[in-house]
CSV table of C-alpha atoms in Angstrom, one decimal:
chain,number,residue,atom,x,y,z
T,528,MET,CA,0.2,-0.1,-0.3
T,529,HIS,CA,2.6,2.4,0.9
T,530,LYS,CA,4.3,2.0,-2.8
T,531,ILE,CA,1.0,2.9,-4.3
T,532,LYS,CA,0.3,5.9,-2.1
T,533,ARG,CA,3.6,7.2,-2.9
T,534,ALA,CA,3.0,6.4,-6.7
T,535,LEU,CA,0.0,8.3,-6.8
T,536,ILE,CA,1.3,11.3,-4.6
T,537,LEU,CA,4.4,11.5,-7.3
T,538,ILE,CA,2.6,11.4,-10.3
T,539,LEU,CA,0.2,14.3,-8.7
T,540,ALA,CA,3.2,16.2,-7.6
T,541,ILE,CA,5.3,16.2,-11.2
T,542,CYS,CA,1.8,17.1,-13.0
T,543,ALA,CA,1.7,19.9,-10.8
T,544,ALA,CA,5.5,20.5,-11.0
T,545,VAL,CA,5.2,20.6,-14.7
T,546,TRP,CA,2.5,23.1,-14.7
T,547,LEU,CA,4.3,25.6,-12.2
T,548,ILE,CA,7.2,25.4,-14.5
T,549,ALA,CA,5.1,26.0,-17.6
T,550,ASP,CA,2.8,28.8,-16.1
T,551,PRO,CA,3.8,30.1,-12.9
T,552,TRP,CA,1.8,33.3,-12.9
T,553,ALA,CA,-1.4,32.0,-14.5
T,554,PHE,CA,-3.4,32.9,-11.3
T,555,LYS,CA,-1.3,35.5,-10.0
T,556,GLU,CA,-2.4,37.3,-13.3
T,557,ALA,CA,-6.3,36.9,-12.9
T,558,ALA,CA,-8.5,39.4,-11.5
T,559,GLY,CA,-11.8,37.9,-11.1
T,560,LEU,CA,-13.7,35.1,-11.2
T,561,PHE,CA,-13.9,34.7,-15.1
T,562,GLU,CA,-10.0,35.1,-15.0
T,563,VAL,CA,-9.4,32.2,-12.6
T,564,ARG,CA,-11.7,30.3,-14.7
T,565,ARG,CA,-9.8,30.3,-17.6
T,566,PRO,CA,-6.5,29.0,-16.2
T,567,ALA,CA,-8.5,26.6,-13.7
T,568,ILE,CA,-9.8,25.0,-16.9
T,569,GLN,CA,-7.0,24.6,-18.1
T,570,LEU,CA,-5.3,22.8,-14.9
T,571,SER,CA,-7.5,20.8,-13.8
T,572,GLY,CA,-8.2,19.4,-17.5
T,573,PHE,CA,-4.2,19.1,-17.6
T,574,LEU,CA,-4.6,16.8,-14.7
T,575,ALA,CA,-7.4,14.9,-15.4
T,576,ILE,CA,-5.8,13.3,-18.9
T,577,ALA,CA,-2.9,13.1,-17.4
T,578,LEU,CA,-4.3,10.6,-14.9
T,579,MET,CA,-6.6,8.8,-17.1
T,580,SER,CA,-3.5,8.3,-19.3
T,581,VAL,CA,-1.8,7.2,-17.0
T,582,ALA,CA,-4.6,4.5,-15.7
T,583,MET,CA,-4.8,3.5,-19.4
T,584,LEU,CA,-1.3,2.5,-19.4
T,585,LEU,CA,-1.4,0.5,-16.4
T,586,ALA,CA,-4.3,-1.0,-18.2
T,587,LEU,CA,-2.2,-2.9,-20.6
T,588,ARG,CA,-0.8,-4.7,-17.1
T,589,PRO,CA,3.0,-3.9,-18.4
T,590,ARG,CA,5.4,-6.4,-16.7
T,591,SER,CA,8.2,-4.2,-16.2
T,592,VAL,CA,6.1,-1.7,-13.6
T,593,GLU,CA,4.6,-4.8,-11.3
T,594,PRO,CA,8.0,-5.2,-9.7
T,595,HIS,CA,8.3,-1.6,-8.7
T,596,LEU,CA,4.5,-1.4,-7.4
T,597,GLY,CA,4.9,-5.1,-5.6
T,598,GLY,CA,2.7,-6.8,-8.1
T,599,LEU,CA,-0.1,-6.7,-10.1
T,600,ASP,CA,-2.7,-6.7,-7.5
T,601,LYS,CA,-0.9,-3.2,-6.4
T,602,MET,CA,-0.9,-1.8,-9.8
T,603,TYR,CA,-4.5,-2.5,-10.6
T,604,ARG,CA,-5.2,-0.5,-7.1
T,605,LEU,CA,-3.2,2.0,-8.6
T,606,HIS,CA,-5.1,1.9,-11.3
T,607,LYS,CA,-8.5,2.4,-9.4
T,608,TRP,CA,-6.8,5.1,-7.8
T,609,LEU,CA,-5.9,7.3,-10.6
T,610,GLY,CA,-9.6,6.4,-12.0
T,611,ILE,CA,-10.9,8.0,-9.1
T,612,SER,CA,-8.7,10.6,-8.8
T,613,ALA,CA,-9.1,11.7,-12.6
T,614,LEU,CA,-12.8,11.7,-11.8
T,615,VAL,CA,-12.7,14.1,-8.9
T,616,VAL,CA,-10.3,16.4,-11.1
T,617,GLY,CA,-12.8,16.0,-14.2
T,618,ILE,CA,-15.8,17.2,-12.0
T,619,VAL,CA,-13.7,20.3,-11.0
T,620,HIS,CA,-12.9,20.7,-14.6
T,621,PHE,CA,-16.4,20.2,-15.4
T,622,LEU,CA,-17.6,22.8,-12.7
T,623,TRP,CA,-15.1,25.3,-13.5
T,624,ALA,CA,-16.3,25.2,-17.2
T,625,LYS,CA,-20.3,25.1,-16.7
T,626,GLY,CA,-20.6,26.6,-13.4
T,627,PRO,CA,-20.1,30.2,-14.2
T,628,LYS,CA,-22.1,30.3,-17.5
T,629,TRP,CA,-24.7,28.4,-15.1
T,630,ALA,CA,-24.4,31.6,-12.8
T,631,VAL,CA,-25.0,34.0,-15.4
T,632,GLY,CA,-28.3,32.5,-16.7
T,633,TRP,CA,-29.4,32.4,-13.7
T,634,GLY,CA,-28.9,35.9,-12.8
T,635,LEU,CA,-25.9,35.4,-10.2
T,636,LEU,CA,-22.9,37.0,-12.3
T,637,GLU,CA,-22.7,39.5,-14.6
T,638,ARG,CA,-20.4,38.4,-17.4
T,639,PRO,CA,-17.7,40.7,-18.1
T,640,MET,CA,-17.2,42.2,-21.3
T,641,ARG,CA,-14.8,40.4,-23.7
T,642,GLY,CA,-12.9,42.4,-26.5
T,643,PRO,CA,-12.1,41.2,-29.6
T,644,ARG,CA,-10.0,37.8,-30.0
T,645,PRO,CA,-6.7,38.6,-31.1
T,646,PRO,CA,-6.1,37.0,-34.9
T,647,ILE,CA,-4.7,34.0,-35.0
T,648,ASP,CA,-1.2,33.8,-37.1
T,649,ASN,CA,-0.5,29.8,-37.0
T,650,PRO,CA,-2.5,27.2,-39.3
T,651,VAL,CA,-2.3,24.3,-36.9
T,652,GLU,CA,-3.7,26.6,-33.9
T,653,GLN,CA,-6.1,27.9,-36.7
T,654,PHE,CA,-7.3,24.4,-37.5
T,655,LEU,CA,-7.6,23.5,-33.7
T,656,ALA,CA,-9.6,26.6,-33.1
T,657,GLY,CA,-12.0,25.3,-35.7
T,658,MET,CA,-12.6,22.3,-34.0
T,659,ARG,CA,-13.4,24.1,-30.7
T,660,GLY,CA,-16.9,23.8,-30.9
T,661,ALA,CA,-17.1,19.8,-31.5
T,662,ALA,CA,-14.6,18.9,-28.9
T,663,GLU,CA,-16.3,20.7,-26.4
T,664,GLY,CA,-19.7,18.8,-27.3
T,665,LEU,CA,-18.0,15.5,-27.5
T,666,GLY,CA,-16.1,16.2,-24.4
T,667,GLU,CA,-19.4,16.9,-22.4
T,668,TRP,CA,-20.7,13.5,-23.4
T,669,ALA,CA,-17.4,11.5,-23.2
T,670,PHE,CA,-17.0,13.0,-19.7
T,671,TYR,CA,-20.8,12.0,-18.8
T,672,ALA,CA,-20.3,8.9,-20.3
T,673,ALA,CA,-16.8,8.6,-18.1
T,674,VAL,CA,-18.5,9.5,-14.8
T,675,LEU,CA,-21.2,6.8,-15.6
T,676,LEU,CA,-18.5,3.7,-16.2
T,677,ILE,CA,-16.3,4.8,-13.4
T,678,ALA,CA,-19.0,4.9,-11.0
T,679,LEU,CA,-20.5,1.1,-12.5
T,680,ALA,CA,-17.2,-0.1,-11.9
T,681,LEU,CA,-16.5,1.0,-8.2
T,682,ILE,CA,-20.4,-0.7,-7.2
T,683,LYS,CA,-19.1,-4.2,-6.4
T,684,ARG,CA,-22.7,-5.5,-6.6
T,685,PHE,CA,-22.8,-4.7,-10.2
T,686,PRO,CA,-21.7,-8.1,-11.8
T,687,TYR,CA,-18.4,-8.9,-12.9
T,688,TRP,CA,-19.2,-10.1,-16.5
T,689,ILE,CA,-21.2,-7.0,-16.9
T,690,PHE,CA,-18.4,-4.6,-15.7
T,691,TYR,CA,-16.1,-6.3,-18.3
T,692,LYS,CA,-18.0,-5.8,-21.3
T,693,THR,CA,-18.8,-2.0,-20.0
T,694,HIS,CA,-15.6,-1.0,-18.8
T,695,ARG,CA,-13.8,-1.7,-21.9
T,696,LEU,CA,-16.3,1.4,-23.0
T,697,LEU,CA,-13.8,3.5,-21.1
T,698,ALA,CA,-11.6,3.3,-23.8
T,699,VAL,CA,-13.4,4.6,-26.1
T,700,ALA,CA,-14.5,7.8,-23.8
T,701,TYR,CA,-10.9,8.1,-23.4
T,702,LEU,CA,-9.9,8.7,-27.1
T,703,VAL,CA,-13.0,11.2,-27.4
T,704,LEU,CA,-11.2,13.2,-23.9
T,705,VAL,CA,-8.0,13.0,-26.2
T,706,PHE,CA,-9.5,14.9,-29.0
T,707,HIS,CA,-11.1,17.2,-26.5
T,708,SER,CA,-7.8,18.2,-24.4
T,709,VAL,CA,-5.7,18.1,-28.0
T,710,VAL,CA,-8.2,21.2,-28.9
T,711,LEU,CA,-8.9,22.8,-26.1
T,712,LEU,CA,-5.6,22.5,-24.5
T,713,LYS,CA,-4.0,26.3,-24.5
T,714,PHE,CA,-1.8,26.6,-27.8
T,715,SER,CA,1.6,27.6,-26.2
T,716,TYR,CA,1.5,24.8,-23.7
T,717,TRP,CA,2.2,22.2,-26.2
T,718,ALA,CA,5.8,23.8,-26.6
T,719,SER,CA,6.6,24.0,-22.8
T,720,PRO,CA,7.0,21.5,-20.6
T,721,ILE,CA,3.2,20.2,-20.1
T,722,GLY,CA,3.6,19.3,-23.7
T,723,ILE,CA,7.0,17.5,-22.9
T,724,VAL,CA,5.1,15.7,-20.4
T,725,LEU,CA,1.5,15.3,-22.0
T,726,ILE,CA,2.2,14.5,-25.8
T,727,PRO,CA,4.0,11.1,-24.8
T,728,LEU,CA,1.7,10.2,-22.0
T,729,LEU,CA,-1.6,10.7,-24.9
T,730,ALA,CA,0.4,8.8,-27.4
T,731,GLY,CA,0.8,6.1,-24.9
T,732,GLY,CA,-2.8,6.2,-23.8
T,733,VAL,CA,-4.5,5.9,-27.0
T,734,TYR,CA,-2.0,2.7,-28.0
T,735,ALA,CA,-3.3,1.4,-24.5
T,736,ALA,CA,-7.0,2.2,-25.9
T,737,VAL,CA,-6.7,0.6,-29.5
T,738,VAL,CA,-5.3,-2.5,-27.7
T,739,VAL,CA,-8.0,-2.8,-25.1
T,740,LEU,CA,-10.9,-2.1,-27.6
T,741,LEU,CA,-9.3,-5.1,-29.7
T,742,ARG,CA,-9.1,-7.3,-26.5
T,743,ARG,CA,-5.0,-7.8,-26.9
T,744,VAL,CA,-4.1,-6.9,-23.3
T,745,GLY,CA,-1.6,-9.8,-22.2
T,746,SER,CA,-2.3,-11.3,-25.6
T,747,ASP,CA,1.6,-11.9,-25.8
T,748,ARG,CA,1.4,-13.7,-22.5
T,749,GLN,CA,-1.7,-16.3,-23.2
T,750,ILE,CA,-1.4,-19.7,-23.8
T,751,GLU,CA,-4.3,-22.3,-24.4
T,752,GLY,CA,-4.3,-25.2,-21.5
T,753,LYS,CA,-6.7,-28.3,-20.9
T,754,ILE,CA,-8.5,-28.9,-18.1
T,755,ALA,CA,-7.1,-32.5,-16.6
T,756,SER,CA,-9.0,-32.7,-13.3
T,757,LEU,CA,-11.5,-31.1,-11.4
T,758,GLN,CA,-12.5,-32.1,-7.8
T,759,TYR,CA,-15.3,-30.2,-5.6
T,760,TYR,CA,-15.3,-29.9,-1.5
T,761,PRO,CA,-18.5,-29.3,-0.5
T,762,GLY,CA,-17.4,-28.7,3.0
T,763,VAL,CA,-15.7,-25.4,2.0
T,764,ARG,CA,-17.6,-25.2,-1.4
T,765,ALA,CA,-14.2,-24.7,-3.1
T,766,LEU,CA,-13.4,-26.0,-6.6
T,767,GLU,CA,-10.0,-27.7,-7.5
T,768,THR,CA,-9.3,-27.3,-11.1
T,769,ARG,CA,-5.8,-28.9,-12.7
T,770,ILE,CA,-4.8,-27.9,-16.0
T,771,ASP,CA,-2.2,-29.2,-18.0
T,772,VAL,CA,0.1,-26.4,-19.9
T,773,PRO,CA,1.7,-26.7,-23.3
T,774,ASP,CA,5.7,-25.3,-23.4
T,775,GLY,CA,4.7,-21.9,-23.7
T,776,TRP,CA,3.9,-21.4,-20.0
T,777,PRO,CA,7.1,-19.8,-18.7
T,778,GLY,CA,6.7,-21.4,-15.3
T,779,HIS,CA,5.9,-19.6,-11.8
T,780,LYS,CA,6.8,-19.0,-8.3
T,781,PRO,CA,4.7,-20.1,-5.5
T,782,GLY,CA,2.2,-17.5,-4.7
T,783,GLN,CA,2.1,-15.8,-8.0
T,784,PHE,CA,-1.4,-15.9,-9.9
T,785,ALA,CA,-2.8,-16.2,-13.8
T,786,PHE,CA,-6.1,-14.8,-15.4
T,787,ALA,CA,-8.0,-18.1,-16.9
T,788,THR,CA,-10.8,-17.3,-18.9
T,789,SER,CA,-13.0,-20.8,-19.8
T,790,ASP,CA,-16.1,-18.7,-21.2
T,791,PRO,CA,-15.1,-15.8,-23.2
T,792,SER,CA,-18.3,-14.1,-22.6
T,793,GLU,CA,-17.2,-13.9,-19.1
T,794,GLY,CA,-13.4,-12.4,-20.0
T,795,PRO,CA,-10.7,-13.6,-17.8
T,796,HIS,CA,-10.6,-14.0,-14.0
T,797,PRO,CA,-7.5,-13.9,-11.8
T,798,TYR,CA,-6.9,-17.1,-9.8
T,799,THR,CA,-4.1,-17.7,-7.4
T,800,ILE,CA,-2.0,-20.6,-8.2
T,801,ALA,CA,-2.1,-23.3,-6.0
T,802,SER,CA,0.8,-25.8,-7.1
T,803,GLU,CA,4.3,-25.9,-7.4
T,804,TRP,CA,6.2,-26.0,-10.9
T,805,THR,CA,8.4,-28.2,-12.4
T,806,ALA,CA,9.9,-28.4,-15.8
T,807,SER,CA,8.8,-32.7,-15.5
T,808,SER,CA,5.1,-31.8,-14.1
T,809,ARG,CA,3.7,-29.2,-16.6
T,810,HIS,CA,0.4,-28.6,-14.8
T,811,ILE,CA,-0.9,-25.4,-13.1
T,812,THR,CA,-3.9,-26.1,-10.0
T,813,PHE,CA,-6.6,-23.5,-9.2
T,814,ILE,CA,-8.7,-23.5,-6.1
T,815,THR,CA,-11.8,-21.4,-6.5
T,816,LYS,CA,-14.4,-20.7,-4.0
T,817,GLU,CA,-17.8,-20.0,-4.5
T,818,LEU,CA,-18.1,-16.6,-3.6
T,819,GLY,CA,-20.3,-15.2,-6.6
T,820,ASP,CA,-22.4,-15.9,-9.4
T,821,HIS,CA,-18.9,-16.9,-11.5
T,822,THR,CA,-17.6,-18.9,-9.4
T,823,ARG,CA,-20.9,-20.5,-8.0
T,824,ARG,CA,-21.7,-21.5,-11.9
T,825,LEU,CA,-18.1,-23.2,-12.6
T,826,ARG,CA,-18.7,-26.3,-10.9
T,827,ASP,CA,-21.4,-26.9,-13.8
T,828,LYS,CA,-19.8,-25.5,-16.6
T,829,LEU,CA,-16.2,-26.8,-16.2
T,830,ARG,CA,-15.3,-29.9,-17.8
T,831,VAL,CA,-12.3,-32.3,-18.1
T,832,GLY,CA,-10.5,-32.1,-21.5
T,833,GLN,CA,-11.8,-28.2,-22.0
T,834,SER,CA,-9.6,-25.6,-23.2
T,835,VAL,CA,-9.1,-22.8,-20.8
T,836,LYS,CA,-7.0,-20.1,-21.9
T,837,LEU,CA,-4.2,-18.8,-19.6
T,838,GLU,CA,-2.5,-15.4,-19.0
T,839,GLY,CA,0.3,-15.0,-16.7
T,840,PRO,CA,2.2,-15.6,-14.2
T,841,TYR,CA,1.7,-12.0,-12.1
T,842,GLY,CA,2.1,-11.1,-8.6
T,843,CYS,CA,4.8,-10.9,-6.0
T,844,PHE,CA,3.5,-12.3,-3.0
T,845,THR,CA,6.4,-14.7,-3.3
T,846,PHE,CA,7.8,-15.1,0.0
T,847,GLU,CA,10.8,-14.0,-0.9
T,848,ASP,CA,12.8,-12.2,2.1
T,849,ASP,CA,16.1,-12.7,4.2
T,850,LEU,CA,14.1,-13.5,7.7
T,851,LYS,CA,14.7,-16.7,9.6
T,852,ARG,CA,11.1,-17.1,10.3
T,853,GLN,CA,7.8,-16.5,8.5
T,854,ILE,CA,4.2,-16.5,9.9
T,855,TRP,CA,1.5,-17.0,7.1
T,856,ILE,CA,-1.9,-16.1,7.7
T,857,GLY,CA,-4.7,-17.8,5.2
T,858,GLY,CA,-8.0,-16.6,5.4
T,859,GLY,CA,-10.9,-18.9,3.9
T,860,VAL,CA,-9.7,-19.3,0.0
T,861,GLY,CA,-6.9,-17.3,0.9
T,862,ILE,CA,-4.7,-20.2,2.1
T,863,THR,CA,-4.4,-21.1,-1.9
T,864,PRO,CA,-0.8,-19.5,-1.9
T,865,PHE,CA,0.3,-21.2,0.7
T,866,ILE,CA,-0.6,-24.6,-0.5
T,867,ALA,CA,1.3,-23.7,-3.6
T,868,LYS,CA,4.3,-22.8,-1.5
T,869,MET,CA,4.6,-25.4,0.7
T,870,LYS,CA,4.1,-28.2,-2.2
T,871,HIS,CA,7.4,-26.2,-3.4
T,872,ARG,CA,8.7,-26.5,0.1
T,873,ALA,CA,8.1,-30.2,-0.2
T,874,VAL,CA,9.8,-31.0,-3.8
T,875,SER,CA,12.4,-28.9,-3.4
T,876,ALA,CA,13.7,-30.1,0.2
T,877,GLY,CA,17.1,-31.8,0.0
T,878,THR,CA,17.9,-30.1,-3.1
T,879,SER,CA,17.5,-26.6,-1.7
T,880,PRO,CA,19.0,-24.8,1.1
T,881,ALA,CA,16.8,-24.8,4.1
T,882,GLY,CA,14.0,-22.3,4.0
T,883,PRO,CA,12.8,-20.0,7.0
T,884,GLU,CA,10.5,-21.8,10.1
T,885,VAL,CA,7.1,-21.2,9.5
T,886,ASP,CA,3.9,-21.1,11.3
T,887,LEU,CA,0.6,-21.3,9.0
T,888,PHE,CA,-2.5,-20.2,10.6
T,889,HIS,CA,-5.6,-21.3,8.4
T,890,ALA,CA,-8.8,-19.4,10.0
T,891,SER,CA,-11.9,-20.9,8.1
T,892,ALA,CA,-15.9,-20.5,9.0
T,893,GLU,CA,-16.3,-23.9,7.0
T,894,TYR,CA,-15.0,-27.6,7.3
T,895,ASP,CA,-14.0,-30.1,4.8
T,896,GLU,CA,-12.4,-33.2,5.8
T,897,VAL,CA,-10.9,-34.2,2.7
T,898,ALA,CA,-9.3,-30.8,2.1
T,899,PHE,CA,-8.5,-30.1,5.5
T,900,GLU,CA,-6.3,-33.6,5.6
T,901,LYS,CA,-4.8,-32.5,2.3
T,902,LEU,CA,-3.8,-29.3,3.9
T,903,LYS,CA,-2.2,-31.4,6.8
T,904,ALA,CA,-0.6,-33.8,4.7
T,905,ASP,CA,1.0,-30.3,2.7
T,906,ALA,CA,2.1,-29.0,6.1
T,907,ALA,CA,3.8,-32.4,7.2
T,908,ALA,CA,5.6,-32.9,3.8
T,909,ALA,CA,6.9,-29.3,3.5
T,910,ASN,CA,7.7,-29.2,7.8
T,911,VAL,CA,5.1,-26.1,8.3
T,912,ARG,CA,3.4,-26.0,11.9
T,913,LEU,CA,-0.3,-25.6,10.8
T,914,HIS,CA,-3.0,-23.9,13.2
T,915,ILE,CA,-6.6,-24.5,11.7
T,916,LEU,CA,-8.7,-22.6,13.6
T,917,LEU,CA,-12.9,-23.1,12.9
T,918,ASP,CA,-14.6,-19.9,14.1
T,919,ALA,CA,-17.3,-22.0,15.2
T,920,ARG,CA,-15.0,-24.0,17.5
T,921,ASP,CA,-11.7,-22.2,18.3
T,922,GLY,CA,-13.5,-18.5,18.0
T,923,LEU,CA,-12.0,-15.6,15.6
T,924,LEU,CA,-8.0,-15.8,15.0
T,925,SER,CA,-6.4,-12.3,16.3
T,926,GLY,CA,-2.9,-10.8,16.5
T,927,GLU,CA,-2.7,-11.8,20.2
T,928,ARG,CA,-3.6,-15.2,19.5
T,929,ILE,CA,-1.0,-15.3,16.5
T,930,ARG,CA,1.8,-13.9,19.1
T,931,ALA,CA,1.0,-16.1,21.7
T,932,GLU,CA,1.8,-19.0,19.2
T,933,VAL,CA,4.7,-17.7,17.9
T,934,PRO,CA,6.6,-15.8,20.8
T,935,GLN,CA,9.4,-14.8,18.0
T,936,TRP,CA,7.1,-13.0,16.0
T,937,ARG,CA,9.0,-10.3,16.3
T,938,GLU,CA,11.9,-12.0,13.7
T,939,ALA,CA,9.0,-13.0,11.3
T,940,SER,CA,7.9,-11.8,8.3
T,941,ILE,CA,4.6,-11.7,8.2
T,942,TRP,CA,2.0,-13.2,5.0
T,943,PHE,CA,-1.3,-12.6,4.7
T,944,CYS,CA,-4.1,-13.7,2.0
T,945,GLY,CA,-7.6,-13.0,3.2
T,946,PRO,CA,-10.7,-10.7,3.4
T,947,PRO,CA,-8.9,-7.4,3.1
T,948,GLY,CA,-10.5,-6.2,6.2
T,949,PHE,CA,-9.4,-9.1,8.4
T,950,GLY,CA,-5.6,-8.2,6.6
T,951,GLU,CA,-6.1,-4.3,7.5
T,952,ALA,CA,-7.0,-5.2,11.2
T,953,LEU,CA,-3.9,-8.1,11.3
T,954,ARG,CA,-1.1,-5.3,10.0
T,955,GLN,CA,-2.2,-2.4,12.4
T,956,ASP,CA,-2.4,-4.7,15.3
T,957,PHE,CA,1.2,-5.8,14.6
T,958,ALA,CA,2.2,-2.1,14.1
T,959,ALA,CA,0.6,-1.2,17.3
T,960,GLN,CA,2.7,-3.9,18.9
T,961,GLY,CA,6.2,-2.7,17.3
T,962,LEU,CA,6.3,-4.7,14.2
T,963,ASN,CA,7.6,-2.5,11.3
T,964,ALA,CA,4.4,-3.0,8.7
T,965,ALA,CA,6.0,-1.5,5.8
T,966,THR,CA,8.8,-4.5,5.3
T,967,GLN,CA,7.4,-7.5,7.5
T,968,PHE,CA,3.6,-7.5,6.7
T,969,HIS,CA,2.9,-8.4,3.0
T,970,GLN,CA,-0.5,-8.7,2.1
T,971,GLU,CA,-2.4,-10.0,-1.2
T,972,LEU,CA,-4.6,-7.1,-2.6
T,973,PHE,CA,-6.8,-9.5,-4.7
T,974,ALA,CA,-9.5,-7.4,-5.9
T,975,MET,CA,-9.2,-6.4,-9.4
T,976,ARG,CA,-11.8,-3.8,-9.1
């Protein structure tokens, strides 16, 4: 979380600095509301389209950026925050553009007298000036569409398959807003630091929008696998799907995830990989819990031998640090990355240096004997101390309970995967007890919208 907060602040700071360098006296020379309105519209418009452009670039899931933000899950969180920030700044931009006009129409303000416009000698500026009316009209409708689409993306009850289809339309709105920005940005800004920053951002954003509309995001990282086996665990309402993958799969580290598409109309869904990777055993396993409409239908829709499109791997939740002790916490289906890591530890035992001492806490509201026996066997093979807590029998898991079971917790890193609220509560609890949460507490932010 700290990385993406810093990234958002850095993006905003760079944009603000660029603006101040390009036009430091824009507001100082403004004497009244309508004089302030002109630079306010330009500044808010510049910030909104810059934020949207960075968000569009992140929609391509760039591998080069992922490690710097701590994983694709963090990158998508930044993408979300950029979208919200662009929406807020865009609303400010809209109000500066429309508000004073409304106030004049309502008789609250008097429009100042405007002298004749200075003649335009530059042919490019003349051309853009001729497009001004179209840019204003189209930009207004694109703004309304963007507000609606971003709002729908933030409503979790909005079904994922509809979100998948409608969210792509933001790329269309973005392209219209690029046209709006190119025409209406103050012409002299294009030769200033604003233009130096904005031109590559708009070019990259347009490219990203085209890739999104053509459904080519991550296409160079996609392969076709076939379902080899399916096993359902009714007690915990989870489906284990084993998929054989061809030579094109690059392998993965325990804790990483992949996008899987079994139904093109649903689009790709992210799943944590629950299996180790070896060159001799070319398969990956997903464990999906019935949490929504899509996952509830998987048990009936998937068949052995069915083709599944896979994209990945992604993620930096890979248990890599230099500490000699680790505490793993898996809430519900959040146990999945720890299963993969235990299988990896078991396979590599005797051939790799001994890993850290590990305590694994699995908190669950449900029980399935077969699934839990498999979990115990994996823990035993990996030399991991397993603590299973059932809510009804043992009560809720807490930081105090973990510290009682692991007295050396200060010397450990904590790896959490599960409900976000539970993870944040544990982070704050351990931080209050002196843990350096910024470096020792690792959490997967698996919500992709």
